Amino acid sequence: MKYMLLMQFSAAGTDFPPIDTWTPEEIRAHIGFMGEVNAKLTADGEWVQGEGLGGPQQARIVRAGEGGVPVVTEGPFAETKEFLAGWWIVDCETPQRAVEIAAYISAAPGPGGRPLSMPIEVHPVMSAPPQEL
């Protein structure tokens, strides 16, 4: 079964500074860890896809306006307390394995090498509508 793992960043629930204040070594360690995660998932046959995402200042919110014309709200979003930092799609034998992978990713190193303990959402990827529909 495939699962989408969503790495959320929440300024409200963290005890570490924003990544733009980290030292270059701390950023390299964090990115290196993510590369190791992806390599391990690939070696284990669980990797499907994944990417890091730009911050909220680069994001856009799009809604359909009158006649379907796109209405775009540009960042930065000063009120943003949470944003999606990255995602993975993994193919695992059990839901428990997806949770184990999410916990491992959550421990990515931050300032001083301390685990960030960032929340990782785990969502099953639906291949078809539920049978009851």
PDB file of N, CA, C and O in Angstrom, residues 5 10-11 16 27 33-34 38 63 74-75 79 83 90 103-104 111-113:
ATOM      1  N   LEU A   5       3.628  10.798   3.118  1.00  0.00           N
ATOM      2  CA  LEU A   5       4.142  11.340   4.365  1.00  0.00           C
ATOM      3  C   LEU A   5       4.361  12.829   4.149  1.00  0.00           C
ATOM      4  O   LEU A   5       5.111  13.227   3.256  1.00  0.00           O
ATOM      5  N   SER A  10       5.610  23.844  11.953  1.00  0.00           N
ATOM      6  CA  SER A  10       4.736  24.692  12.744  1.00  0.00           C
ATOM      7  C   SER A  10       5.583  25.549  13.662  1.00  0.00           C
ATOM      8  O   SER A  10       6.236  25.036  14.572  1.00  0.00           O
ATOM      9  N   ALA A  11       5.598  26.853  13.426  1.00  0.00           N
ATOM     10  CA  ALA A  11       6.361  27.761  14.275  1.00  0.00           C
ATOM     11  C   ALA A  11       5.821  27.731  15.701  1.00  0.00           C
ATOM     12  O   ALA A  11       6.564  27.933  16.652  1.00  0.00           O
ATOM     13  N   PHE A  16      12.976  25.295  18.027  1.00  0.00           N
ATOM     14  CA  PHE A  16      14.206  25.570  17.291  1.00  0.00           C
ATOM     15  C   PHE A  16      13.967  26.772  16.375  1.00  0.00           C
ATOM     16  O   PHE A  16      12.837  27.059  15.991  1.00  0.00           O
ATOM     17  N   ILE A  27      22.603  23.144   8.133  1.00  0.00           N
ATOM     18  CA  ILE A  27      21.756  22.954   6.950  1.00  0.00           C
ATOM     19  C   ILE A  27      22.261  21.761   6.135  1.00  0.00           C
ATOM     20  O   ILE A  27      21.468  20.918   5.708  1.00  0.00           O
ATOM     21  N   PHE A  33      20.879  14.282   5.800  1.00  0.00           N
ATOM     22  CA  PHE A  33      20.004  13.286   6.425  1.00  0.00           C
ATOM     23  C   PHE A  33      18.856  12.931   5.486  1.00  0.00           C
ATOM     24  O   PHE A  33      18.525  11.754   5.314  1.00  0.00           O
ATOM     25  N   MET A  34      18.239  13.938   4.878  1.00  0.00           N
ATOM     26  CA  MET A  34      17.120  13.687   3.967  1.00  0.00           C
ATOM     27  C   MET A  34      17.585  12.851   2.772  1.00  0.00           C
ATOM     28  O   MET A  34      16.877  11.944   2.335  1.00  0.00           O
ATOM     29  N   ASN A  38      16.172   9.074   1.715  1.00  0.00           N
ATOM     30  CA  ASN A  38      15.726   8.706   0.371  1.00  0.00           C
ATOM     31  C   ASN A  38      16.522   7.521  -0.173  1.00  0.00           C
ATOM     32  O   ASN A  38      15.952   6.618  -0.797  1.00  0.00           O
ATOM     33  N   ARG A  63      -7.649  30.092  -6.315  1.00  0.00           N
ATOM     34  CA  ARG A  63      -9.076  29.741  -6.271  1.00  0.00           C
ATOM     35  C   ARG A  63      -9.678  30.075  -7.633  1.00  0.00           C
ATOM     36  O   ARG A  63      -9.208  30.985  -8.324  1.00  0.00           O
ATOM     37  N   GLU A  74      -0.739  35.854  -3.370  1.00  0.00           N
ATOM     38  CA  GLU A  74       0.697  35.623  -3.271  1.00  0.00           C
ATOM     39  C   GLU A  74       1.165  35.804  -1.832  1.00  0.00           C
ATOM     40  O   GLU A  74       0.566  36.535  -1.064  1.00  0.00           O
ATOM     41  N   GLY A  75       2.283  35.132  -1.500  1.00  0.00           N
ATOM     42  CA  GLY A  75       2.901  35.280  -0.190  1.00  0.00           C
ATOM     43  C   GLY A  75       3.703  36.572  -0.144  1.00  0.00           C
ATOM     44  O   GLY A  75       3.721  37.314  -1.112  1.00  0.00           O
ATOM     45  N   GLU A  79       0.574  35.694   8.562  1.00  0.00           N
ATOM     46  CA  GLU A  79      -0.197  34.984   9.580  1.00  0.00           C
ATOM     47  C   GLU A  79       0.065  33.476   9.576  1.00  0.00           C
ATOM     48  O   GLU A  79      -0.434  32.752  10.425  1.00  0.00           O
ATOM     49  N   PHE A  83       3.224  25.299   7.671  1.00  0.00           N
ATOM     50  CA  PHE A  83       3.294  25.121   6.227  1.00  0.00           C
ATOM     51  C   PHE A  83       3.867  23.747   5.929  1.00  0.00           C
ATOM     52  O   PHE A  83       4.495  23.117   6.772  1.00  0.00           O
ATOM     53  N   VAL A  90       5.652   6.573  -0.164  1.00  0.00           N
ATOM     54  CA  VAL A  90       6.345   5.314   0.081  1.00  0.00           C
ATOM     55  C   VAL A  90       5.374   4.169  -0.172  1.00  0.00           C
ATOM     56  O   VAL A  90       4.156   4.331  -0.070  1.00  0.00           O
ATOM     57  N   ALA A 103       8.376   8.440  11.734  1.00  0.00           N
ATOM     58  CA  ALA A 103       9.077   8.752  12.988  1.00  0.00           C
ATOM     59  C   ALA A 103      10.564   8.970  12.730  1.00  0.00           C
ATOM     60  O   ALA A 103      11.182   9.877  13.310  1.00  0.00           O
ATOM     61  N   TYR A 104      11.140   8.163  11.848  1.00  0.00           N
ATOM     62  CA  TYR A 104      12.553   8.312  11.508  1.00  0.00           C
ATOM     63  C   TYR A 104      12.808   9.673  10.851  1.00  0.00           C
ATOM     64  O   TYR A 104      13.744  10.387  11.207  1.00  0.00           O
ATOM     65  N   PRO A 111      19.411  22.455  14.550  1.00  0.00           N
ATOM     66  CA  PRO A 111      20.513  23.180  15.169  1.00  0.00           C
ATOM     67  C   PRO A 111      21.202  22.346  16.250  1.00  0.00           C
ATOM     68  O   PRO A 111      20.543  21.698  17.064  1.00  0.00           O
ATOM     69  N   GLY A 112      22.515  22.348  16.207  1.00  0.00           N
ATOM     70  CA  GLY A 112      23.288  21.584  17.173  1.00  0.00           C
ATOM     71  C   GLY A 112      23.166  20.082  17.004  1.00  0.00           C
ATOM     72  O   GLY A 112      23.609  19.321  17.855  1.00  0.00           O
ATOM     73  N   GLY A 113      22.549  19.626  15.903  1.00  0.00           N
ATOM     74  CA  GLY A 113      22.372  18.199  15.664  1.00  0.00           C
ATOM     75  C   GLY A 113      21.200  17.582  16.411  1.00  0.00           C
ATOM     76  O   GLY A 113      20.947  16.392  16.295  1.00  0.00           O
TER      77      GLY A 113
END
